[in-house]
Amino acid sequence: MIERIVIIDSVDPLCFYGVNNANMQLIKNLFPKLRISARGSVIRVIGEDRETAEFETKIKELSAYAERYNTLGEEVILDIVKGDAPKERKADGVIIYGINGKPISARTPNQARLVETFSANDLTFALGPAGTGKTYIAIALAVRALKNREIRKIILSRPAVEAGEKLGFLPGDMKDKIDPYLQPLYDALEDMIPAVKLKEYMETKVIQIAPLAFMRGRTLNDAVIVLDEAQNTTTHQIKMFLTRLGMNAKMIVTGDVTQIDLPRSTQSGLVQALRILKDVEGVGRVEFGKKDIVRHHLVQRIVEAYERHDAEVKATRDADTPDSEI
């Protein structure tokens, strides 16, 4: 009799073991001659050498499946343990599989273009109105690169610009004040990475979420770096951010140039960067429109209504401006 220890630290334990350890109980039933115990990411098995070796092989196959698809069901366990290949899941256009095996893929032509542009360039600008999925797809691409071990970390950032609210009036310390600005980034990650694994990544700084000001002085290697809401950066801030790009790293910069919350006297760094980097090799650009909005159908109507309003205001202002002032 020998004892083997199998480590499954690349997969979320809840996903692997199942609710109320249902998956683990099934695995134990399929290996009745072995004594099996599991705690956290460590599985111990005692038995004959050949049977424990087979058990280790099957556990690693199950772990690889769970890591890829973020789900592990009874049918898959039976197929893998019996030596049958599990049924192939449709993977057309799938970027990654999110929580409970939900496929995350490009849902519009421009989202698909963002996936292609990211692969072809080290710096990609994704521009467009709210609800077009540009940030969500950007984070999915970063998570895929991490899962494929193409990079060692993900860095997500936003400028903490006050859009009507005042930081000083928010409760708590600086982290508590800043976190509401970063919440959309947390929301996307929670869709894609199981909670236990996400917490581990955050604690070990494999995934870092920080305000833009925290980027100064860093060189970011072996990473995918996403800057969200870049229209609210100043010209100095975006130059500082873009020059953080290190070796084996990629950047995605997202923004909506129609939603600038900076003071009127301050130029948007994103607008300037788009102009300066227009013809630079290795810089890609994808522009989203109203047709790419994938939120509630009412969001598209709201965007269109505001565009009509802005056009009417501009027309009225131009009509009131004397020719000598134009």
Tab-separated table of C-alpha atoms in Angstrom:
chain	number	residue	atom	x	y	z
A	1	MET	CA	0.000	0.000	0.000
A	2	ILE	CA	1.319	3.429	-0.884
A	3	GLU	CA	0.119	6.969	-0.418
A	4	ARG	CA	-0.011	9.547	-3.205
A	5	ILE	CA	-0.719	13.254	-2.891
A	6	VAL	CA	-2.408	15.049	-5.788
A	7	ILE	CA	-2.420	18.859	-5.883
A	8	ILE	CA	-5.245	20.625	-7.741
A	9	ASP	CA	-4.254	24.239	-7.013
A	10	SER	CA	-5.016	25.442	-10.553
A	11	VAL	CA	-8.776	24.919	-10.169
A	12	ASP	CA	-11.428	26.285	-7.830
A	13	PRO	CA	-12.118	23.669	-5.100
A	14	LEU	CA	-15.872	24.354	-5.051
A	15	CYS	CA	-16.071	23.807	-8.802
A	16	PHE	CA	-14.021	20.599	-8.564
A	17	TYR	CA	-15.593	19.026	-5.458
A	18	GLY	CA	-19.137	20.124	-6.295
A	19	VAL	CA	-21.925	21.361	-4.039
A	20	ASN	CA	-21.852	19.429	-0.738
A	21	ASN	CA	-18.857	17.479	-2.108
A	22	ALA	CA	-21.133	15.656	-4.576
A	23	ASN	CA	-18.381	15.316	-7.207
A	24	MET	CA	-15.862	14.008	-4.687
A	25	GLN	CA	-18.343	11.447	-3.398
A	26	LEU	CA	-18.911	10.206	-6.942
A	27	ILE	CA	-15.147	9.929	-7.506
A	28	LYS	CA	-14.785	7.904	-4.298
A	29	ASN	CA	-17.547	5.555	-5.466
A	30	LEU	CA	-15.746	5.047	-8.783
A	31	PHE	CA	-12.542	4.038	-6.945
A	32	PRO	CA	-13.933	1.756	-4.186
A	33	LYS	CA	-10.602	0.050	-3.433
A	34	LEU	CA	-8.866	3.320	-2.552
A	35	ARG	CA	-8.944	5.368	0.636
A	36	ILE	CA	-9.396	8.962	-0.471
A	37	SER	CA	-9.421	12.170	1.548
A	38	ALA	CA	-9.479	15.745	0.300
A	39	ARG	CA	-8.840	19.078	1.955
A	40	GLY	CA	-8.529	22.321	0.052
A	41	SER	CA	-6.344	21.759	-2.991
A	42	VAL	CA	-4.750	18.576	-1.597
A	43	ILE	CA	-6.129	15.093	-2.303
A	44	ARG	CA	-4.558	12.109	-0.506
A	45	VAL	CA	-5.090	8.555	-1.760
A	46	ILE	CA	-3.916	5.235	-0.293
A	47	GLY	CA	-3.948	1.924	-2.148
A	48	GLU	CA	-2.090	-0.300	-4.567
A	49	ASP	CA	0.523	1.408	-6.740
A	50	ARG	CA	-1.207	0.798	-10.101
A	51	GLU	CA	-4.620	1.949	-8.864
A	52	THR	CA	-3.305	5.077	-7.126
A	53	ALA	CA	-1.347	5.973	-10.289
A	54	GLU	CA	-4.505	5.639	-12.383
A	55	PHE	CA	-6.403	7.735	-9.819
A	56	GLU	CA	-3.787	10.511	-10.040
A	57	THR	CA	-3.999	10.524	-13.847
A	58	LYS	CA	-7.792	10.784	-13.816
A	59	ILE	CA	-7.791	13.548	-11.174
A	60	LYS	CA	-5.391	15.609	-13.292
A	61	GLU	CA	-7.637	15.146	-16.346
A	62	LEU	CA	-10.685	16.216	-14.318
A	63	SER	CA	-8.773	19.198	-12.936
A	64	ALA	CA	-7.725	20.310	-16.431
A	65	TYR	CA	-11.329	20.083	-17.645
A	66	ALA	CA	-12.634	22.064	-14.651
A	67	GLU	CA	-9.948	24.720	-15.073
A	68	ARG	CA	-10.781	25.193	-18.756
A	69	TYR	CA	-14.577	25.186	-18.524
A	70	ASN	CA	-15.158	26.397	-14.925
A	71	THR	CA	-17.585	23.532	-14.397
A	72	LEU	CA	-17.470	19.810	-13.652
A	73	GLY	CA	-20.582	17.656	-13.832
A	74	GLU	CA	-21.428	14.038	-13.120
A	75	GLU	CA	-21.493	13.085	-16.815
A	76	VAL	CA	-18.001	14.476	-17.401
A	77	ILE	CA	-16.608	12.692	-14.345
A	78	LEU	CA	-18.061	9.367	-15.500
A	79	ASP	CA	-16.696	9.816	-19.036
A	80	ILE	CA	-13.162	10.723	-17.933
A	81	VAL	CA	-12.873	8.024	-15.242
A	82	LYS	CA	-14.166	5.368	-17.669
A	83	GLY	CA	-11.660	6.496	-20.283
A	84	ASP	CA	-14.153	8.095	-22.664
A	85	ALA	CA	-13.533	11.568	-24.039
A	86	PRO	CA	-16.153	14.003	-22.705
A	87	LYS	CA	-18.452	15.539	-25.276
A	88	GLU	CA	-16.826	18.509	-26.980
A	89	ARG	CA	-18.400	21.827	-26.089
A	90	LYS	CA	-19.045	24.275	-28.909
A	91	ALA	CA	-16.094	26.654	-28.916
A	92	ASP	CA	-16.794	28.862	-31.936
A	93	GLY	CA	-15.657	32.332	-30.977
A	94	VAL	CA	-15.455	31.514	-27.247
A	95	ILE	CA	-12.837	33.619	-25.469
A	96	ILE	CA	-13.129	31.865	-22.108
A	97	TYR	CA	-15.677	29.939	-20.070
A	98	GLY	CA	-16.945	31.951	-17.126
A	99	ILE	CA	-18.658	30.970	-13.887
A	100	ASN	CA	-20.667	27.718	-14.136
A	101	GLY	CA	-19.253	27.092	-17.596
A	102	LYS	CA	-20.907	30.126	-19.203
A	103	PRO	CA	-19.218	30.751	-22.573
A	104	ILE	CA	-17.966	34.309	-22.971
A	105	SER	CA	-17.544	35.268	-26.615
A	106	ALA	CA	-17.738	38.233	-28.956
A	107	ARG	CA	-21.403	39.065	-29.560
A	108	THR	CA	-20.996	41.733	-32.242
A	109	PRO	CA	-18.684	42.194	-35.256
A	110	ASN	CA	-16.778	44.973	-33.468
A	111	GLN	CA	-16.289	42.830	-30.366
A	112	ALA	CA	-14.837	40.140	-32.651
A	113	ARG	CA	-12.645	42.838	-34.236
A	114	LEU	CA	-11.361	43.764	-30.775
A	115	VAL	CA	-10.317	40.140	-30.180
A	116	GLU	CA	-8.415	40.103	-33.494
A	117	THR	CA	-6.840	43.520	-32.962
A	118	PHE	CA	-5.647	42.538	-29.482
A	119	SER	CA	-3.886	39.489	-30.947
A	120	ALA	CA	-2.172	41.559	-33.630
A	121	ASN	CA	-1.055	44.570	-31.550
A	122	ASP	CA	0.633	45.301	-28.219
A	123	LEU	CA	-1.490	48.421	-27.665
A	124	THR	CA	-5.173	48.511	-28.559
A	125	PHE	CA	-7.658	51.366	-28.203
A	126	ALA	CA	-11.317	50.320	-27.837
A	127	LEU	CA	-13.636	53.301	-28.216
A	128	GLY	CA	-17.388	53.615	-27.996
A	129	PRO	CA	-20.490	54.328	-25.906
A	130	ALA	CA	-21.542	52.638	-22.682
A	131	GLY	CA	-22.873	49.109	-22.961
A	132	THR	CA	-20.895	48.003	-26.021
A	133	GLY	CA	-18.923	45.425	-24.009
A	134	LYS	CA	-15.506	46.895	-24.728
A	135	THR	CA	-14.295	46.663	-21.110
A	136	TYR	CA	-15.880	43.233	-20.574
A	137	ILE	CA	-14.206	41.766	-23.665
A	138	ALA	CA	-10.898	43.424	-22.735
A	139	ILE	CA	-10.945	41.768	-19.297
A	140	ALA	CA	-11.966	38.417	-20.839
A	141	LEU	CA	-8.933	38.617	-23.140
A	142	ALA	CA	-6.706	39.337	-20.141
A	143	VAL	CA	-8.145	36.383	-18.179
A	144	ARG	CA	-7.656	34.088	-21.184
A	145	ALA	CA	-4.002	35.102	-21.466
A	146	LEU	CA	-3.529	34.386	-17.753
A	147	LYS	CA	-5.248	30.971	-17.941
A	148	ASN	CA	-3.136	30.062	-20.990
A	149	ARG	CA	-0.017	31.056	-19.006
A	150	GLU	CA	0.961	33.601	-21.665
A	151	ILE	CA	1.401	36.201	-18.897
A	152	ARG	CA	1.943	36.200	-15.141
A	153	LYS	CA	-0.415	38.975	-14.053
A	154	ILE	CA	-3.347	41.187	-14.961
A	155	ILE	CA	-3.397	44.878	-14.087
A	156	LEU	CA	-6.672	46.789	-14.313
A	157	SER	CA	-6.855	50.533	-13.780
A	158	ARG	CA	-9.207	53.515	-13.956
A	159	PRO	CA	-8.763	57.225	-13.344
A	160	ALA	CA	-10.593	58.212	-10.155
A	161	VAL	CA	-12.354	61.208	-11.665
A	162	GLU	CA	-15.377	62.549	-9.814
A	163	ALA	CA	-18.449	62.464	-12.061
A	164	GLY	CA	-20.702	64.516	-9.845
A	165	GLU	CA	-19.763	62.781	-6.571
A	166	LYS	CA	-17.043	63.943	-4.204
A	167	LEU	CA	-14.423	61.487	-2.931
A	168	GLY	CA	-14.100	63.322	0.361
A	169	PHE	CA	-17.720	62.640	1.294
A	170	LEU	CA	-17.419	58.876	0.811
A	171	PRO	CA	-16.896	56.888	4.051
A	172	GLY	CA	-13.765	54.952	4.975
A	173	ASP	CA	-10.054	55.131	4.172
A	174	MET	CA	-8.550	55.796	0.732
A	175	LYS	CA	-9.161	52.206	-0.463
A	176	ASP	CA	-12.820	52.437	0.576
A	177	LYS	CA	-13.155	55.762	-1.246
A	178	ILE	CA	-11.514	54.475	-4.448
A	179	ASP	CA	-13.185	51.036	-4.656
A	180	PRO	CA	-16.549	52.349	-5.946
A	181	TYR	CA	-14.737	53.700	-9.008
A	182	LEU	CA	-13.178	50.285	-9.633
A	183	GLN	CA	-16.323	48.200	-8.981
A	184	PRO	CA	-17.149	47.636	-12.697
A	185	LEU	CA	-13.785	45.892	-13.033
A	186	TYR	CA	-14.512	43.644	-10.036
A	187	ASP	CA	-17.948	42.851	-11.500
A	188	ALA	CA	-16.439	41.606	-14.773
A	189	LEU	CA	-13.844	39.464	-12.986
A	190	GLU	CA	-16.501	37.888	-10.772
A	191	ASP	CA	-18.275	36.733	-13.947
A	192	MET	CA	-15.157	34.971	-15.196
A	193	ILE	CA	-13.216	33.614	-12.219
A	194	PRO	CA	-14.633	31.564	-9.298
A	195	ALA	CA	-14.752	33.543	-6.052
A	196	VAL	CA	-12.152	31.476	-4.157
A	197	LYS	CA	-9.695	31.611	-7.051
A	198	LEU	CA	-10.282	35.334	-7.606
A	199	LYS	CA	-9.602	36.052	-3.933
A	200	GLU	CA	-6.369	34.063	-4.157
A	201	TYR	CA	-5.298	35.948	-7.290
A	202	MET	CA	-6.014	39.296	-5.613
A	203	GLU	CA	-4.145	38.381	-2.422
A	204	THR	CA	-1.067	37.183	-4.335
A	205	LYS	CA	-1.251	40.213	-6.692
A	206	VAL	CA	-1.623	38.025	-9.762
A	207	ILE	CA	-4.583	40.301	-10.460
A	208	GLN	CA	-4.147	43.929	-9.437
A	209	ILE	CA	-6.855	46.594	-9.553
A	210	ALA	CA	-5.683	50.106	-8.820
A	211	PRO	CA	-6.382	53.756	-9.597
A	212	LEU	CA	-4.308	55.246	-12.398
A	213	ALA	CA	-2.222	57.318	-9.974
A	214	PHE	CA	-0.754	54.093	-8.552
A	215	MET	CA	0.874	53.230	-11.915
A	216	ARG	CA	3.560	55.925	-11.762
A	217	GLY	CA	7.126	54.611	-11.599
A	218	ARG	CA	6.245	51.010	-12.520
A	219	THR	CA	7.401	48.920	-15.479
A	220	LEU	CA	4.782	46.294	-16.239
A	221	ASN	CA	6.269	43.082	-17.677
A	222	ASP	CA	4.572	39.743	-18.471
A	223	ALA	CA	1.130	41.270	-18.095
A	224	VAL	CA	-2.062	42.385	-19.766
A	225	ILE	CA	-2.841	45.921	-18.644
A	226	VAL	CA	-6.321	47.398	-19.101
A	227	LEU	CA	-7.031	51.100	-18.662
A	228	ASP	CA	-10.770	51.749	-18.471
A	229	GLU	CA	-12.579	55.111	-18.811
A	230	ALA	CA	-9.451	56.575	-20.410
A	231	GLN	CA	-11.358	59.631	-21.659
A	232	ASN	CA	-11.008	60.934	-18.097
A	233	THR	CA	-7.206	60.890	-18.103
A	234	THR	CA	-5.193	64.065	-18.511
A	235	THR	CA	-2.548	64.309	-21.227
A	236	HIS	CA	0.223	63.715	-18.662
A	237	GLN	CA	-1.563	60.754	-17.063
A	238	ILE	CA	-2.095	58.801	-20.276
A	239	LYS	CA	1.476	59.388	-21.429
A	240	MET	CA	2.674	58.126	-18.043
A	241	PHE	CA	0.430	55.069	-18.334
A	242	LEU	CA	1.332	54.145	-21.924
A	243	THR	CA	5.050	54.307	-21.141
A	244	ARG	CA	4.635	51.675	-18.374
A	245	LEU	CA	4.452	48.952	-21.054
A	246	GLY	CA	7.145	46.345	-20.408
A	247	MET	CA	8.427	43.173	-22.053
A	248	ASN	CA	5.895	40.460	-22.995
A	249	ALA	CA	3.041	42.798	-22.138
A	250	LYS	CA	-0.071	44.072	-23.891
A	251	MET	CA	-2.301	47.052	-23.185
A	252	ILE	CA	-5.961	47.706	-23.899
A	253	VAL	CA	-7.216	51.259	-23.429
A	254	THR	CA	-10.997	51.732	-23.397
A	255	GLY	CA	-12.974	54.943	-23.384
A	256	ASP	CA	-15.897	56.992	-24.644
A	257	VAL	CA	-14.860	60.419	-25.917
A	258	THR	CA	-18.478	61.647	-25.623
A	259	GLN	CA	-18.484	61.106	-21.829
A	260	ILE	CA	-15.564	63.223	-20.599
A	261	ASP	CA	-15.912	64.213	-16.916
A	262	LEU	CA	-12.782	66.388	-16.765
A	263	PRO	CA	-13.050	70.144	-16.143
A	264	ARG	CA	-13.761	72.085	-19.353
A	265	SER	CA	-10.283	73.658	-19.291
A	266	THR	CA	-8.546	70.220	-19.193
A	267	GLN	CA	-7.875	68.325	-22.411
A	268	SER	CA	-8.656	64.596	-22.464
A	269	GLY	CA	-5.491	62.526	-22.651
A	270	LEU	CA	-7.320	59.876	-24.681
A	271	VAL	CA	-8.293	62.363	-27.399
A	272	GLN	CA	-4.702	63.589	-27.624
A	273	ALA	CA	-3.213	60.073	-27.603
A	274	LEU	CA	-5.488	58.929	-30.433
A	275	ARG	CA	-4.269	61.832	-32.541
A	276	ILE	CA	-0.565	61.423	-31.722
A	277	LEU	CA	-0.476	57.605	-32.078
A	278	LYS	CA	-2.695	57.442	-35.163
A	279	ASP	CA	-0.021	56.057	-37.516
A	280	VAL	CA	2.260	54.292	-35.013
A	281	GLU	CA	2.984	50.645	-35.888
A	282	GLY	CA	1.799	48.150	-33.264
A	283	VAL	CA	-1.102	50.329	-32.144
A	284	GLY	CA	-4.588	49.053	-32.998
A	285	ARG	CA	-7.909	50.834	-32.814
A	286	VAL	CA	-11.487	49.524	-32.718
A	287	GLU	CA	-14.482	51.875	-32.695
A	288	PHE	CA	-17.821	50.674	-31.334
A	289	GLY	CA	-21.188	52.198	-32.184
A	290	LYS	CA	-24.782	52.144	-30.963
A	291	LYS	CA	-25.404	48.869	-32.798
A	292	ASP	CA	-22.821	47.188	-30.544
A	293	ILE	CA	-24.726	47.938	-27.329
A	294	VAL	CA	-25.430	44.595	-25.643
A	295	ARG	CA	-27.131	45.789	-22.456
A	296	HIS	CA	-30.885	46.208	-22.044
A	297	HIS	CA	-32.434	47.298	-25.362
A	298	LEU	CA	-33.500	50.562	-23.690
A	299	VAL	CA	-29.829	51.598	-23.309
A	300	GLN	CA	-29.474	52.013	-27.077
A	301	ARG	CA	-32.578	54.224	-27.172
A	302	ILE	CA	-31.249	56.321	-24.291
A	303	VAL	CA	-27.920	56.845	-26.094
A	304	GLU	CA	-29.730	57.853	-29.283
A	305	ALA	CA	-32.036	60.272	-27.383
A	306	TYR	CA	-29.058	62.010	-25.770
A	307	GLU	CA	-27.280	62.257	-29.137
A	308	ARG	CA	-30.338	63.971	-30.619
A	309	HIS	CA	-30.484	66.335	-27.641
A	310	ASP	CA	-26.771	67.215	-27.949
A	311	ALA	CA	-27.188	67.856	-31.699
A	312	GLU	CA	-30.150	70.170	-31.021
A	313	VAL	CA	-28.231	72.109	-28.354
A	314	LYS	CA	-25.228	72.479	-30.673
A	315	ALA	CA	-27.441	73.650	-33.543
A	316	THR	CA	-29.117	76.244	-31.289
A	317	ARG	CA	-25.756	77.466	-29.990
A	318	ASP	CA	-24.330	77.771	-33.516
A	319	ALA	CA	-27.433	79.662	-34.682
A	320	ASP	CA	-27.019	82.139	-31.797
A	321	THR	CA	-23.336	82.744	-32.556
A	322	PRO	CA	-22.728	85.849	-34.744
A	323	ASP	CA	-20.810	85.218	-37.972
A	324	SER	CA	-18.000	87.464	-36.765
A	325	GLU	CA	-17.352	85.079	-33.869
A	326	ILE	CA	-17.184	81.939	-35.988
